[in-house]
XYZ file of C-alpha atoms in Angstrom:
462
model
C 102.390 -66.946 -22.349
C 101.337 -69.463 -19.492
C 97.834 -70.203 -20.007
C 95.272 -73.251 -19.412
C 97.317 -74.431 -16.257
C 95.538 -71.892 -13.473
C 93.682 -74.609 -11.966
C 97.266 -76.722 -11.014
C 98.539 -73.567 -10.611
C 96.084 -72.177 -7.581
C 96.254 -76.008 -6.463
C 99.801 -75.442 -5.511
C 99.968 -72.343 -4.346
C 96.744 -73.240 -2.190
C 99.331 -76.123 -0.928
C 102.049 -73.583 0.019
C 99.888 -71.683 2.293
C 99.631 -75.280 4.082
C 101.178 -74.941 7.740
C 102.817 -78.663 7.035
C 105.215 -80.079 4.166
C 103.514 -81.404 1.055
C 104.098 -84.116 -1.422
C 102.889 -83.568 -5.084
C 103.099 -86.253 -7.496
C 103.137 -84.594 -11.442
C 102.830 -86.597 -13.982
C 101.903 -85.894 -17.948
C 103.512 -87.435 -21.492
C 107.145 -85.496 -22.462
C 106.389 -81.906 -23.367
C 102.661 -81.330 -21.964
C 104.180 -78.095 -19.344
C 104.929 -80.387 -15.812
C 108.356 -78.501 -14.950
C 107.105 -75.183 -16.389
C 104.343 -75.565 -14.067
C 106.618 -76.480 -11.894
C 108.674 -73.091 -12.643
C 106.570 -70.754 -12.027
C 105.815 -72.350 -7.993
C 109.797 -72.591 -7.020
C 111.525 -69.343 -5.423
C 115.465 -68.873 -5.264
C 115.413 -70.846 -1.838
C 113.875 -74.097 -3.400
C 115.830 -77.251 -5.583
C 114.986 -78.497 -8.474
C 116.866 -81.842 -10.472
C 116.235 -83.012 -13.528
C 117.219 -86.657 -12.960
C 118.960 -89.008 -16.089
C 119.554 -92.603 -16.408
C 123.016 -92.504 -14.409
C 123.484 -94.938 -12.123
C 122.002 -94.070 -8.444
C 126.147 -93.076 -6.757
C 125.978 -90.410 -9.852
C 122.521 -89.577 -9.572
C 123.498 -88.524 -5.618
C 125.850 -86.835 -6.572
C 123.695 -84.460 -9.304
C 120.966 -83.815 -6.545
C 123.794 -83.139 -3.471
C 125.727 -80.025 -6.433
C 122.252 -78.191 -7.167
C 121.898 -78.468 -3.117
C 124.565 -76.777 -2.168
C 123.328 -74.179 -4.169
C 121.284 -73.632 -1.730
C 123.537 -74.775 1.039
C 126.469 -74.346 0.550
C 128.973 -76.916 1.315
C 126.818 -79.902 0.687
C 128.379 -81.596 -1.882
C 131.377 -81.814 0.249
C 130.023 -85.456 1.885
C 129.367 -88.263 0.189
C 126.168 -89.857 1.079
C 126.150 -93.983 1.209
C 122.610 -93.309 0.218
C 119.497 -91.968 -0.711
C 117.975 -92.099 2.964
C 121.134 -90.371 4.095
C 120.392 -87.519 1.202
C 117.101 -86.884 1.950
C 118.058 -86.548 5.816
C 120.511 -84.859 5.458
C 118.266 -82.005 3.165
C 116.065 -82.202 5.830
C 118.646 -81.136 8.860
C 119.618 -78.602 6.970
C 116.142 -77.090 6.344
C 114.973 -73.990 8.883
C 112.098 -72.905 6.488
C 109.744 -74.378 4.504
C 111.361 -75.395 0.501
C 110.577 -76.772 -2.082
C 112.265 -80.058 -3.274
C 111.750 -81.033 -7.075
C 113.063 -84.531 -7.915
C 112.034 -84.161 -11.731
C 112.196 -87.712 -14.307
C 111.750 -88.983 -10.415
C 110.624 -92.859 -12.785
C 114.747 -93.031 -13.511
C 115.684 -92.245 -9.591
C 113.184 -95.440 -8.903
C 114.719 -97.631 -11.926
C 118.167 -97.255 -10.003
C 117.038 -97.453 -6.751
C 113.027 -99.559 -6.809
C 113.299 -98.839 -2.317
C 112.967 -95.002 -3.178
C 109.322 -94.998 -3.046
C 109.816 -96.554 1.000
C 112.360 -94.378 1.569
C 110.640 -91.264 0.942
C 107.580 -93.393 2.753
C 110.024 -93.591 5.984
C 110.907 -90.016 5.529
C 106.943 -89.399 5.662
C 106.351 -91.665 8.792
C 109.045 -90.874 10.787
C 108.476 -89.607 14.223
C 111.179 -88.275 15.547
C 112.068 -86.019 13.034
C 109.269 -84.841 10.428
C 110.149 -83.384 6.939
C 110.714 -79.797 6.344
C 110.249 -79.647 3.536
C 107.458 -79.405 0.015
C 108.554 -82.304 -2.163
C 107.670 -82.588 -5.766
C 108.090 -86.001 -7.456
C 107.460 -85.728 -11.160
C 108.047 -87.851 -14.870
C 107.093 -88.555 -17.691
C 106.726 -91.981 -17.226
C 102.846 -91.649 -17.074
C 102.697 -96.064 -15.984
C 104.902 -95.144 -13.206
C 103.654 -92.251 -11.798
C 100.169 -93.419 -12.181
C 100.869 -96.506 -10.037
C 103.028 -94.391 -7.520
C 100.471 -92.541 -6.062
C 96.783 -95.378 -7.137
C 98.290 -98.790 -6.781
C 98.049 -100.173 -3.142
C 100.783 -101.955 -2.957
C 103.113 -98.650 -3.711
C 104.663 -97.119 -0.603
C 103.261 -94.030 -1.446
C 99.826 -95.232 -2.549
C 97.564 -92.438 -0.789
C 100.012 -90.485 0.620
C 100.111 -87.795 -1.866
C 98.698 -84.461 -0.733
C 97.734 -83.285 -4.764
C 98.162 -85.943 -7.958
C 98.442 -83.719 -11.247
C 97.349 -85.675 -14.385
C 98.638 -83.075 -16.707
C 96.776 -82.957 -19.844
C 96.550 -81.686 -23.301
C 95.454 -78.005 -23.126
C 92.177 -77.494 -24.413
C 92.267 -75.772 -28.507
C 90.602 -72.619 -27.383
C 93.979 -71.419 -25.449
C 96.016 -72.164 -28.316
C 93.868 -69.084 -30.361
C 95.262 -66.854 -27.832
C 98.663 -67.979 -26.850
C 99.582 -67.294 -30.826
C 97.297 -64.581 -31.951
C 95.661 -67.151 -34.329
C 92.071 -66.235 -36.352
C 89.415 -68.819 -35.334
C 90.167 -70.993 -38.758
C 93.920 -70.766 -38.579
C 93.531 -71.546 -34.493
C 91.816 -75.082 -35.548
C 94.373 -75.712 -38.492
C 96.882 -75.326 -36.272
C 95.121 -77.858 -33.456
C 94.931 -80.189 -36.127
C 98.424 -80.715 -36.487
C 100.329 -79.825 -32.698
C 97.025 -80.710 -30.756
C 97.733 -79.133 -26.892
C 100.912 -79.748 -26.491
C 102.692 -76.557 -25.151
C 106.296 -77.114 -26.608
C 104.807 -77.715 -29.963
C 102.998 -74.170 -30.138
C 105.724 -72.753 -28.506
C 108.175 -74.683 -31.906
C 105.299 -73.260 -34.245
C 105.606 -70.053 -32.951
C 109.305 -69.535 -34.411
C 108.003 -70.243 -38.080
C 106.275 -67.832 -40.428
C 103.432 -69.657 -40.996
C 102.069 -73.557 -40.385
C 103.110 -74.700 -43.353
C 106.749 -73.544 -42.627
C 106.331 -75.126 -38.991
C 105.116 -78.165 -40.225
C 107.945 -78.432 -42.559
C 110.739 -77.231 -40.432
C 110.386 -79.514 -37.406
C 108.311 -82.721 -38.778
C 108.722 -83.484 -42.368
C 112.579 -82.855 -42.507
C 114.989 -85.484 -41.079
C 116.811 -82.667 -39.178
C 113.628 -81.766 -37.515
C 112.774 -81.080 -34.038
C 109.953 -83.487 -33.962
C 110.465 -86.314 -36.906
C 111.188 -88.824 -34.063
C 108.611 -87.671 -31.480
C 106.634 -90.373 -31.176
C 109.670 -92.533 -30.075
C 110.692 -90.255 -27.370
C 107.127 -91.107 -26.296
C 106.764 -94.260 -26.271
C 110.405 -94.853 -24.923
C 108.789 -93.493 -21.210
C 105.740 -95.709 -20.873
C 106.637 -99.013 -23.789
C 108.705 -101.676 -23.329
C 108.107 -102.738 -27.263
C 108.424 -99.520 -29.176
C 108.452 -101.257 -32.658
C 105.388 -103.209 -31.682
C 103.833 -100.010 -30.171
C 105.291 -98.487 -33.411
C 103.650 -100.430 -35.850
C 100.015 -100.290 -34.227
C 99.910 -96.748 -34.117
C 100.838 -96.686 -37.667
C 98.539 -99.200 -38.778
C 95.060 -97.616 -36.922
C 96.713 -94.211 -38.790
C 96.570 -95.660 -42.142
C 92.894 -95.785 -41.476
C 92.771 -99.581 -39.884
C 90.374 -99.371 -37.199
C 88.605 -102.626 -36.411
C 90.206 -104.983 -33.370
C 90.049 -108.008 -36.044
C 91.543 -105.996 -38.955
C 94.585 -104.228 -36.780
C 95.715 -107.836 -36.248
C 95.135 -109.156 -39.559
C 97.214 -106.331 -40.488
C 100.317 -107.024 -37.998
C 99.684 -111.115 -38.383
C 98.634 -111.805 -34.787
C 95.579 -113.223 -32.978
C 93.825 -110.268 -31.690
C 93.561 -111.864 -27.834
C 97.459 -110.500 -28.069
C 96.128 -106.958 -28.658
C 94.100 -106.228 -25.873
C 96.969 -105.167 -23.639
C 99.035 -103.266 -25.742
C 95.693 -101.382 -27.502
C 94.675 -100.946 -23.650
C 97.709 -99.539 -22.961
C 97.957 -96.811 -25.390
C 94.176 -95.577 -25.036
C 95.257 -95.094 -21.087
C 98.121 -93.278 -21.962
C 95.892 -90.990 -24.130
C 97.522 -91.963 -27.583
C 94.482 -94.747 -28.967
C 90.379 -93.607 -28.110
C 87.996 -96.397 -28.516
C 85.529 -94.629 -30.116
C 81.486 -96.383 -29.751
C 78.870 -95.194 -32.316
C 76.384 -92.815 -30.329
C 73.633 -95.058 -28.025
C 76.118 -97.475 -27.806
C 77.826 -98.780 -24.319
C 81.904 -98.257 -24.862
C 82.771 -101.467 -22.644
C 79.640 -103.902 -24.638
C 79.782 -102.561 -28.131
C 80.930 -105.146 -31.054
C 80.772 -102.122 -32.926
C 84.408 -100.146 -31.434
C 86.607 -98.727 -33.854
C 90.152 -97.781 -32.672
C 91.365 -94.338 -33.623
C 94.283 -91.963 -32.637
C 93.944 -89.454 -29.799
C 96.754 -87.276 -30.382
C 96.493 -84.515 -33.201
C 100.058 -84.605 -33.821
C 100.435 -88.330 -33.500
C 97.876 -88.499 -36.259
C 99.202 -86.116 -38.779
C 102.975 -88.483 -37.854
C 101.073 -91.432 -38.683
C 99.468 -89.521 -42.149
C 102.103 -87.949 -43.544
C 105.620 -88.612 -42.318
C 105.828 -91.994 -42.247
C 104.104 -93.185 -45.214
C 106.966 -90.632 -46.832
C 110.010 -91.215 -44.639
C 112.125 -93.015 -47.408
C 111.413 -89.584 -49.049
C 111.794 -87.559 -46.348
C 115.463 -88.893 -45.478
C 116.430 -88.928 -49.352
C 115.322 -84.887 -49.138
C 112.998 -85.564 -52.550
C 110.121 -83.735 -51.430
C 107.885 -83.118 -54.385
C 106.259 -86.612 -53.271
C 105.703 -85.701 -49.642
C 104.642 -82.427 -51.166
C 101.643 -83.332 -52.699
C 100.655 -85.926 -50.689
C 100.462 -82.609 -48.271
C 98.580 -80.683 -50.359
C 96.477 -83.514 -51.365
C 95.462 -85.123 -47.728
C 95.718 -82.086 -45.394
C 92.104 -80.290 -45.213
C 90.879 -83.875 -45.040
C 93.121 -84.002 -41.866
C 92.514 -80.820 -40.650
C 88.269 -82.264 -40.968
C 89.081 -84.956 -39.338
C 89.979 -82.438 -36.470
C 87.175 -80.295 -36.355
C 84.828 -82.934 -36.137
C 86.618 -84.367 -32.906
C 86.650 -80.202 -32.205
C 83.106 -79.831 -32.636
C 82.075 -82.848 -30.887
C 83.750 -81.510 -27.675
C 82.416 -77.901 -27.870
C 78.365 -79.859 -27.802
C 79.464 -82.759 -25.066
C 77.896 -81.098 -22.333
C 77.123 -77.728 -23.398
C 74.042 -75.469 -23.226
C 73.393 -74.444 -27.011
C 70.115 -72.312 -28.061
C 68.978 -73.364 -24.190
C 69.250 -76.820 -24.452
C 72.094 -78.635 -22.217
C 73.685 -81.611 -23.750
C 75.148 -84.914 -23.030
C 78.012 -86.638 -24.586
C 78.400 -86.056 -28.343
C 79.576 -89.129 -30.316
C 79.591 -89.729 -34.219
C 76.909 -92.981 -35.036
C 77.238 -95.060 -38.227
C 75.149 -97.883 -39.000
C 72.903 -99.222 -41.497
C 68.741 -97.660 -41.983
C 66.006 -98.715 -43.761
C 64.805 -96.554 -46.421
C 62.082 -96.629 -49.522
C 63.174 -95.736 -52.712
C 61.088 -94.171 -56.008
C 59.221 -97.269 -56.489
C 58.101 -97.138 -52.387
C 59.783 -100.420 -51.703
C 62.253 -101.178 -48.520
C 66.170 -100.086 -49.051
C 69.484 -100.401 -46.732
C 71.433 -97.459 -46.629
C 74.947 -96.777 -44.574
C 74.627 -93.727 -42.809
C 77.228 -91.925 -41.289
C 76.355 -88.941 -38.902
C 79.503 -86.958 -37.587
C 77.970 -85.506 -34.932
C 74.538 -86.745 -32.143
C 74.319 -86.129 -28.897
C 70.977 -86.315 -26.372
C 69.880 -83.209 -24.715
C 70.030 -84.018 -20.058
C 65.906 -84.514 -20.186
C 66.203 -86.689 -22.959
C 63.570 -84.706 -25.204
C 65.374 -83.479 -28.015
C 68.231 -84.795 -29.689
C 71.111 -82.605 -32.189
C 72.217 -83.694 -35.291
C 75.513 -82.277 -36.633
C 76.933 -82.104 -39.729
C 80.552 -80.853 -39.988
C 82.090 -79.235 -42.648
C 85.790 -78.006 -43.047
C 84.932 -76.699 -47.053
C 83.985 -74.025 -48.706
C 80.803 -73.787 -51.047
C 78.724 -75.383 -48.986
C 75.061 -74.778 -49.317
C 72.743 -74.792 -46.127
C 69.799 -75.685 -47.025
C 70.676 -79.104 -49.148
C 72.960 -80.360 -46.176
C 69.766 -79.399 -43.225
C 67.498 -81.212 -45.618
C 70.045 -84.050 -46.498
C 69.247 -84.694 -42.968
C 66.290 -83.985 -42.407
C 65.010 -86.642 -44.864
C 66.835 -89.343 -43.032
C 65.553 -88.484 -39.196
C 62.586 -90.818 -39.390
C 64.487 -93.533 -40.161
C 67.127 -92.968 -37.569
C 66.841 -95.850 -34.833
C 67.259 -93.630 -31.906
C 65.017 -90.538 -32.566
C 62.030 -91.678 -31.049
C 59.735 -89.517 -31.603
C 62.410 -87.143 -29.734
C 62.876 -83.258 -30.884
C 65.914 -82.926 -33.784
C 67.848 -80.104 -33.942
C 70.304 -80.304 -36.683
C 73.349 -78.079 -36.566
C 75.854 -77.618 -39.471
C 79.690 -76.578 -38.752
C 81.556 -74.957 -40.897
C 84.404 -73.618 -42.401
C 82.548 -70.150 -43.604
C 79.174 -69.551 -43.287
C 77.465 -71.610 -46.348
C 75.088 -70.402 -49.314
C 71.390 -70.464 -48.016
C 72.239 -70.570 -44.027
C 69.006 -71.898 -42.771
C 70.318 -70.344 -39.725
C 71.776 -73.002 -38.393
C 75.210 -72.600 -38.965
C 78.130 -72.665 -36.325
C 81.132 -71.675 -37.841
C 84.673 -71.579 -35.678
C 84.664 -68.725 -33.762
C 81.199 -70.089 -32.430
C 82.638 -73.672 -31.653
C 86.063 -71.953 -29.733
C 83.492 -69.602 -27.855
C 81.466 -73.115 -26.796
C 84.959 -74.430 -25.626
C 85.473 -72.020 -23.610
């Protein structure tokens, strides 16, 4: 099924209806669905070419062969450079078609002047471009710079720039026909990457899919992080090490630096790049600015990479030796907690910018810190507190505090009362009305009418 991409598809079809040719940039991590999206709008007379990392002569010959399927005999000629080749296609076009250059960064690596060549075609006063041109690539940084860097020849020249993101969790339920609980568990492993969904679909269960594709040295995703990082990162070993350290639960910059044996200043660029690419996220407590907070934490932002660094990386030696007893033991022990972590993430997304019980909320975040409470003897006592979900209403009158549980046998009254007990000591409440919500895997005992189940959360998402 082709789901979760309707907006992109509508935009492309709208561009195709224009009277003039369009140039489109399409970027996003590997396996995110770029080629599938493009395939939905290409017809029999259109040209699709997937580049590789060979020399420019071979690349041009490969494109010529693909063009020959639409314009017979086109590959009989030898084209001296990209300008001549792209101009020759233009001369053969009698009605508007689309040319897609997939993995465009590979072409630009071999011919750095190629963006300038395309700019020249667009600016030609005598021979206007007669075909739509799609430039597509998995190197997110290169594709971003292609259209957003002011020094790039194609800066401001595209009619559309699609930065394709992961598909939201609620579409996974529809794609694989899952019940809400199972949907959350699948998402905690595969995230919003449609290719991973397709792989999982071929297995009888989530567990089978995990063991077949991720926890086996023969699995399709066993070396997946290295493939992803190769597209954008110069130093793959350092990148993998950072991801492994963060995935093991080391989240503060100073602690990450200590684990790597480097000054924290050396890590600012790679951490920023991993964050920009969507592989890490920088988390700050509710109420603090991401730019100025000194309590920020780095966490893996992608469910599959989080799963990989939690279950594959620590057990690689056992997996290579095919000794699966310790791997299975680690999986059975830690997988529920892994799902619980992503359940919290999903619940915060469901609250952010949404209306719950008639109240519209802003961005939902975790909160952690110390509060001062009074003990049984009336003496002040410092206490560490972590709250799974905190959001303020858009009119600043209400605070929502949520507790997220991916376990069974919870008691709604006890959980609600435990939160209510600390509300007066929280620094961000300041006399506002407080709403307590429980996000639970199943309906808790003594439910207080404030519980949201997986079906409710998925409904909020959309």
